[in-house]
mmCIF file of C-alpha atoms in Angstrom:
data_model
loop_
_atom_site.group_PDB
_atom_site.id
_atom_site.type_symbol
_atom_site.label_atom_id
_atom_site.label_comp_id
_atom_site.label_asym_id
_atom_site.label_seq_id
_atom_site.Cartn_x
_atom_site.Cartn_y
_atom_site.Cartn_z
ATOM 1 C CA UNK A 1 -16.577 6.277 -10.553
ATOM 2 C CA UNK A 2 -14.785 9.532 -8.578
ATOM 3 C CA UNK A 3 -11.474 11.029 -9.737
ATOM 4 C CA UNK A 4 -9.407 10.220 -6.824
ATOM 5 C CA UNK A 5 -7.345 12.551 -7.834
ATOM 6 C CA UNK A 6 -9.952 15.581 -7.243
ATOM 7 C CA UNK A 7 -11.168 13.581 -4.119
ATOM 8 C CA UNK A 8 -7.988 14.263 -2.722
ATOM 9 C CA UNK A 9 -7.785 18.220 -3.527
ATOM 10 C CA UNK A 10 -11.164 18.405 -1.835
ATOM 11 C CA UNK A 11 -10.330 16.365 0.881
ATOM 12 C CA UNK A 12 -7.392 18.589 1.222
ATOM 13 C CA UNK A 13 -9.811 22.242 1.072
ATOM 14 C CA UNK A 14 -11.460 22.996 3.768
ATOM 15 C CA UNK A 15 -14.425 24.525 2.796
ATOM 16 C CA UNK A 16 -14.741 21.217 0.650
ATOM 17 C CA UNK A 17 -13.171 18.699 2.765
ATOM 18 C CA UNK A 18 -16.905 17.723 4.683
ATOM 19 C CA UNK A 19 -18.632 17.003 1.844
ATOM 20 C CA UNK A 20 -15.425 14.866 -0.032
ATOM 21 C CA UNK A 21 -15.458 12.865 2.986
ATOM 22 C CA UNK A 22 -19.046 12.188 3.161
ATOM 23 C CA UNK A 23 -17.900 10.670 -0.789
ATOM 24 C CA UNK A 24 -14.788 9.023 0.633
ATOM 25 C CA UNK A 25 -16.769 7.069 3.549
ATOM 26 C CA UNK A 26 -19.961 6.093 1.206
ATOM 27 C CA UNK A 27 -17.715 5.225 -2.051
ATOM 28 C CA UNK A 28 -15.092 2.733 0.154
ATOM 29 C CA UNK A 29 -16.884 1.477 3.395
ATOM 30 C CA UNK A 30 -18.213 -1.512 2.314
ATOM 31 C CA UNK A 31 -14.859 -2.840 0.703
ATOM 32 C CA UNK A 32 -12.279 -1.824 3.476
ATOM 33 C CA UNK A 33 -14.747 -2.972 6.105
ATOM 34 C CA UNK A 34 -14.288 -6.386 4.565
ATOM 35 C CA UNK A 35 -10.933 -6.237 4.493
ATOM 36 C CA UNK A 36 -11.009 -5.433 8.609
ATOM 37 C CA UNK A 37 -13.715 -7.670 8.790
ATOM 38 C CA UNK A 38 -11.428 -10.729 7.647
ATOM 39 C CA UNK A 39 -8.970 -10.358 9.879
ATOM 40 C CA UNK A 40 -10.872 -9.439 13.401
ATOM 41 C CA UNK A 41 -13.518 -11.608 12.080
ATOM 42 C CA UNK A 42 -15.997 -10.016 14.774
ATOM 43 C CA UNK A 43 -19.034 -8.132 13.339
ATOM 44 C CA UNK A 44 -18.823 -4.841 15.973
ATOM 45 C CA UNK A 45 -14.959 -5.082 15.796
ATOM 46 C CA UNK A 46 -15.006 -4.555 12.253
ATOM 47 C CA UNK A 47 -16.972 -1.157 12.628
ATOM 48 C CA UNK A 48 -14.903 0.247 15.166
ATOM 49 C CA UNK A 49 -11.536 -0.745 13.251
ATOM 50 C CA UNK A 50 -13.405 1.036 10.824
ATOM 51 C CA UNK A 51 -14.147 4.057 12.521
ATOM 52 C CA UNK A 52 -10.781 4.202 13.521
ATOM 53 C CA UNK A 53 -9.465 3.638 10.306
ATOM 54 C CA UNK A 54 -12.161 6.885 8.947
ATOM 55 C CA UNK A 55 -10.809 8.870 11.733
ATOM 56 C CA UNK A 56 -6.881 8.627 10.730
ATOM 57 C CA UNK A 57 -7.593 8.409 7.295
ATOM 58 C CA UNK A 58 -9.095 12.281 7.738
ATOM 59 C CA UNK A 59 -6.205 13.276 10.596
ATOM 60 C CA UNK A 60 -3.653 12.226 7.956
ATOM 61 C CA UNK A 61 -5.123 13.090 4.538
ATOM 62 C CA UNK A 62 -2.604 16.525 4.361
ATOM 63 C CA UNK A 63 0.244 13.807 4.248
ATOM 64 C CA UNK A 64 -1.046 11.332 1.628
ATOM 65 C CA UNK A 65 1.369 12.727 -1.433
ATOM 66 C CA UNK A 66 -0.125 10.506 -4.406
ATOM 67 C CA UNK A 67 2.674 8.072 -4.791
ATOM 68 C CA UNK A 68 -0.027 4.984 -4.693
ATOM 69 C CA UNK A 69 -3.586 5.399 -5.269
ATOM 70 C CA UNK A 70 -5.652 6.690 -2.497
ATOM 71 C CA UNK A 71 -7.428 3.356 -2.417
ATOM 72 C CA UNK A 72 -4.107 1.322 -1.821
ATOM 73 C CA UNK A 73 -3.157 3.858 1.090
ATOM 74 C CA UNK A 74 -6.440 3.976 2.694
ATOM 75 C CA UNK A 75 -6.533 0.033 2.471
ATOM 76 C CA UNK A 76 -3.099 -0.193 3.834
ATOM 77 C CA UNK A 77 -4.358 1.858 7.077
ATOM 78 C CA UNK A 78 -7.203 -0.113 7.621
ATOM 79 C CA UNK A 79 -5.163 -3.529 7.331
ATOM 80 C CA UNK A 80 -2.678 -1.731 9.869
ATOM 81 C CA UNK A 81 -5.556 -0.884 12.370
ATOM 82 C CA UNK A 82 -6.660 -4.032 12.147
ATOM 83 C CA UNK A 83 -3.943 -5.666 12.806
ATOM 84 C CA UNK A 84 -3.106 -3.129 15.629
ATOM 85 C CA UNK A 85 -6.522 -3.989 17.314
ATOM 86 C CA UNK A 86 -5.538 -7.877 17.443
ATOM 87 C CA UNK A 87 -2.616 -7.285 18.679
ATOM 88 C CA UNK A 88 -4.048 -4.941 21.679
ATOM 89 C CA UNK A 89 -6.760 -7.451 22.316
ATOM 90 C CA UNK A 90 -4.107 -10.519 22.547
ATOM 91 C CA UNK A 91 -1.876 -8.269 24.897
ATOM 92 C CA UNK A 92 -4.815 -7.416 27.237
ATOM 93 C CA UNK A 93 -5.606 -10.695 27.505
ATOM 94 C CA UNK A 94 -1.989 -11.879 27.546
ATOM 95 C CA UNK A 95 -1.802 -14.274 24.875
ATOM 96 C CA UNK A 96 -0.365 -14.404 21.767
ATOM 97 C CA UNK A 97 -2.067 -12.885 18.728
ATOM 98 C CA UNK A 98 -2.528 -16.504 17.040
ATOM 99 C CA UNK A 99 -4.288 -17.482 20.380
ATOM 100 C CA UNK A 100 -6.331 -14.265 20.452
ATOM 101 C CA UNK A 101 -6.900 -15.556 16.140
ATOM 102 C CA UNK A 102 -8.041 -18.877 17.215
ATOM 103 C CA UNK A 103 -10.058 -17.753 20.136
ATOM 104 C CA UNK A 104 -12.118 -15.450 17.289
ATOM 105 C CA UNK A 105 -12.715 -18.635 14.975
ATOM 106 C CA UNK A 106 -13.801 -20.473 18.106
ATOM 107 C CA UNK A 107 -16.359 -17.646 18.982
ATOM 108 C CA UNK A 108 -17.476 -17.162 15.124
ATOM 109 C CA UNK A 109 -20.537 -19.204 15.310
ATOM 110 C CA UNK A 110 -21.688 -17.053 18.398
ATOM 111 C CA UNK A 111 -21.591 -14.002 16.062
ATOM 112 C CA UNK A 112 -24.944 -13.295 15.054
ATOM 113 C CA UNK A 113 -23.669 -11.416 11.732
ATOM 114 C CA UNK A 114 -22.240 -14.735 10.804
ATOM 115 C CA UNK A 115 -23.757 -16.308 7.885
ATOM 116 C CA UNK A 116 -21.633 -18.934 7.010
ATOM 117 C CA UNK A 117 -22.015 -22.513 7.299
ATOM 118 C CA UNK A 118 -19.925 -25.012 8.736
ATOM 119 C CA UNK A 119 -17.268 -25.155 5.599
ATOM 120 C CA UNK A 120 -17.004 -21.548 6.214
ATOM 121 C CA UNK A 121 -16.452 -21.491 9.522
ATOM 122 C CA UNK A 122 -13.967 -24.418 8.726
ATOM 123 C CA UNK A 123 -12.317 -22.168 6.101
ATOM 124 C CA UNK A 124 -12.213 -19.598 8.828
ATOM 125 C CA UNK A 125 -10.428 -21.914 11.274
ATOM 126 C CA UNK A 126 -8.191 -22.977 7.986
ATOM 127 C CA UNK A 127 -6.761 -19.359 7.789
ATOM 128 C CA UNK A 128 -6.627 -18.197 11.035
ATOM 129 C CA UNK A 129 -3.482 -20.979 11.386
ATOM 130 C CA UNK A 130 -1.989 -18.900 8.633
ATOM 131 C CA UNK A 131 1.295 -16.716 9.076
ATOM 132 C CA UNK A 132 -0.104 -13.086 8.766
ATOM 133 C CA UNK A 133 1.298 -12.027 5.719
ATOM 134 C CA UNK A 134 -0.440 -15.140 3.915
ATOM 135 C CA UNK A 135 -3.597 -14.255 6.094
ATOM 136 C CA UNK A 136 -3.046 -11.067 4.842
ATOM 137 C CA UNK A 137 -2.509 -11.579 1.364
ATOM 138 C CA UNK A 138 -5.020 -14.993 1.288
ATOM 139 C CA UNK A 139 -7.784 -13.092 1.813
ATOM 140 C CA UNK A 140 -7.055 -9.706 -0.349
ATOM 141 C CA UNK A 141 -7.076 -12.424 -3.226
ATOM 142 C CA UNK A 142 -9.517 -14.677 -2.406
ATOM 143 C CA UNK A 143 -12.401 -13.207 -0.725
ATOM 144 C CA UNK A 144 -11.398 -9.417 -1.897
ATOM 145 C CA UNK A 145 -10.461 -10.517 -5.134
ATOM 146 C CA UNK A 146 -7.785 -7.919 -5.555
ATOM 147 C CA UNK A 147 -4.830 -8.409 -8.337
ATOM 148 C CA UNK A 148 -1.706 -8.907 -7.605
ATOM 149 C CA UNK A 149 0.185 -5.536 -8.388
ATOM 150 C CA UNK A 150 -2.655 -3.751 -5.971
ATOM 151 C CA UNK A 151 -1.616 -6.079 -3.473
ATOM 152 C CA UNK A 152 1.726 -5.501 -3.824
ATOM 153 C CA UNK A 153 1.293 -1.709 -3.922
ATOM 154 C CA UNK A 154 -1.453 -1.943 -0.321
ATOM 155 C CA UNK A 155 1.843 -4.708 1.271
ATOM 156 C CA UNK A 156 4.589 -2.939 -0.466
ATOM 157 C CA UNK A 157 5.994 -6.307 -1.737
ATOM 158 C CA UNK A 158 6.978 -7.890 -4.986
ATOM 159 C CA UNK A 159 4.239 -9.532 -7.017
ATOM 160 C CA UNK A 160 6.089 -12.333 -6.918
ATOM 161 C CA UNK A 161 6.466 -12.690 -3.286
ATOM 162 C CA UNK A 162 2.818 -12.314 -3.309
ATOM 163 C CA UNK A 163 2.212 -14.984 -5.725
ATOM 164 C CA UNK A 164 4.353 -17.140 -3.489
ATOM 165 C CA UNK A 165 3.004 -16.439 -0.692
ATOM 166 C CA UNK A 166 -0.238 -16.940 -2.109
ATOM 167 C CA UNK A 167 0.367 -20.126 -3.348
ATOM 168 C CA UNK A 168 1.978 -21.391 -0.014
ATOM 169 C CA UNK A 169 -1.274 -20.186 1.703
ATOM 170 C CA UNK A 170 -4.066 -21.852 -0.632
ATOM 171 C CA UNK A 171 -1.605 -25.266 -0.020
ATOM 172 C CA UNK A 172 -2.315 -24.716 3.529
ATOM 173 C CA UNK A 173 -5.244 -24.357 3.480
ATOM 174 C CA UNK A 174 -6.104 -27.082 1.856
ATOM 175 C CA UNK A 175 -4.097 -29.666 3.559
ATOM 176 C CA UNK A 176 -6.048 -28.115 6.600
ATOM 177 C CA UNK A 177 -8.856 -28.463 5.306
ATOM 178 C CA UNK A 178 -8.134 -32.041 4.191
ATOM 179 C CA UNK A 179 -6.862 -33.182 7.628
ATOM 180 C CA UNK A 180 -10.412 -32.982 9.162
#
């Protein structure tokens, strides 16, 4: 496991900052692009959100100050691009971002980097009726398997909010899931 701490001090030198980064990419790709990945839901949307998300992470690195770990800031940016890209996409196509949502569930099966079955992609269509903040936080806890208090530090919200926002979500989901 890396010292984020001395990841961040390299990141910050220059004649270190290359090969940090080359750390920084390899050690959190894979978890950050499935946090973008569950909320564009698109395979090749995911990796540019992801780029994207690289890119500002290393334009902005000079003004992360340590107050939350670099993990919950870096996660925080990449739920922010993501978020950003759906609601560009929905405005280009002028809909709504739940439209632009539902019109990615609809197109999920089409995806050829999706392997899930039809309860998956009914899971898919359960939380994509979700408010965003318990899209958000729905799938930090269930498929990300986060803990509460590094959700709350990545949102900025109570634990408790969380919890209830959590719990509203999973009902929900269910009930969707239940109606069909």
């Amino acid at each position: 496991m890396i010292v984020e701490e001395a990841l961040v001090q390299d990141l910050k030198t220059k004649n270190t900052q290359a090969q940090a980064f080359k750390i920084l990419v390899n050690t959190y790709k894979e978890r950050l692009y499935w946090q973008i990945r569950g909320i564009v839901l698109n395979h090749d949307d995911a990796d540019d959100v992801l780029q994207n998300t690289f890119i500002k992470i290393y334009k902005n690195i000079d003004g992360f100050e340590g107050d939350s770990k670099l993990f919950s800031w870096m996660y925080r940016i990449a739920t922010n691009e993501a978020l950003s890209f759906i609601k560009q996409r929905a405005k280009l196509q002028g809909i709504t971002d739940i439209d632009y949502q539902e019109k990615l569930v609809s197109n999920l099966q089409a995806d050829v980097y999706f392997e899930g079955d039809q309860i998956q992609l009914k899971l898919q269509q359960a939380i994509a009726t979700l408010p965003e903040k318990q899209k958000l936080v729905f799938n930090m806890k269930y498929f990300q398997e986060l803990k509460y208090e590094e959700i709350s530090e990545i949102l900025d919200t109570s634990v408790g909010g969380l919890k209830a926002s959590y719990h509203l979500a999973v009902k929900k989901v269910e009930q969707y899931l239940k109606t069909d």
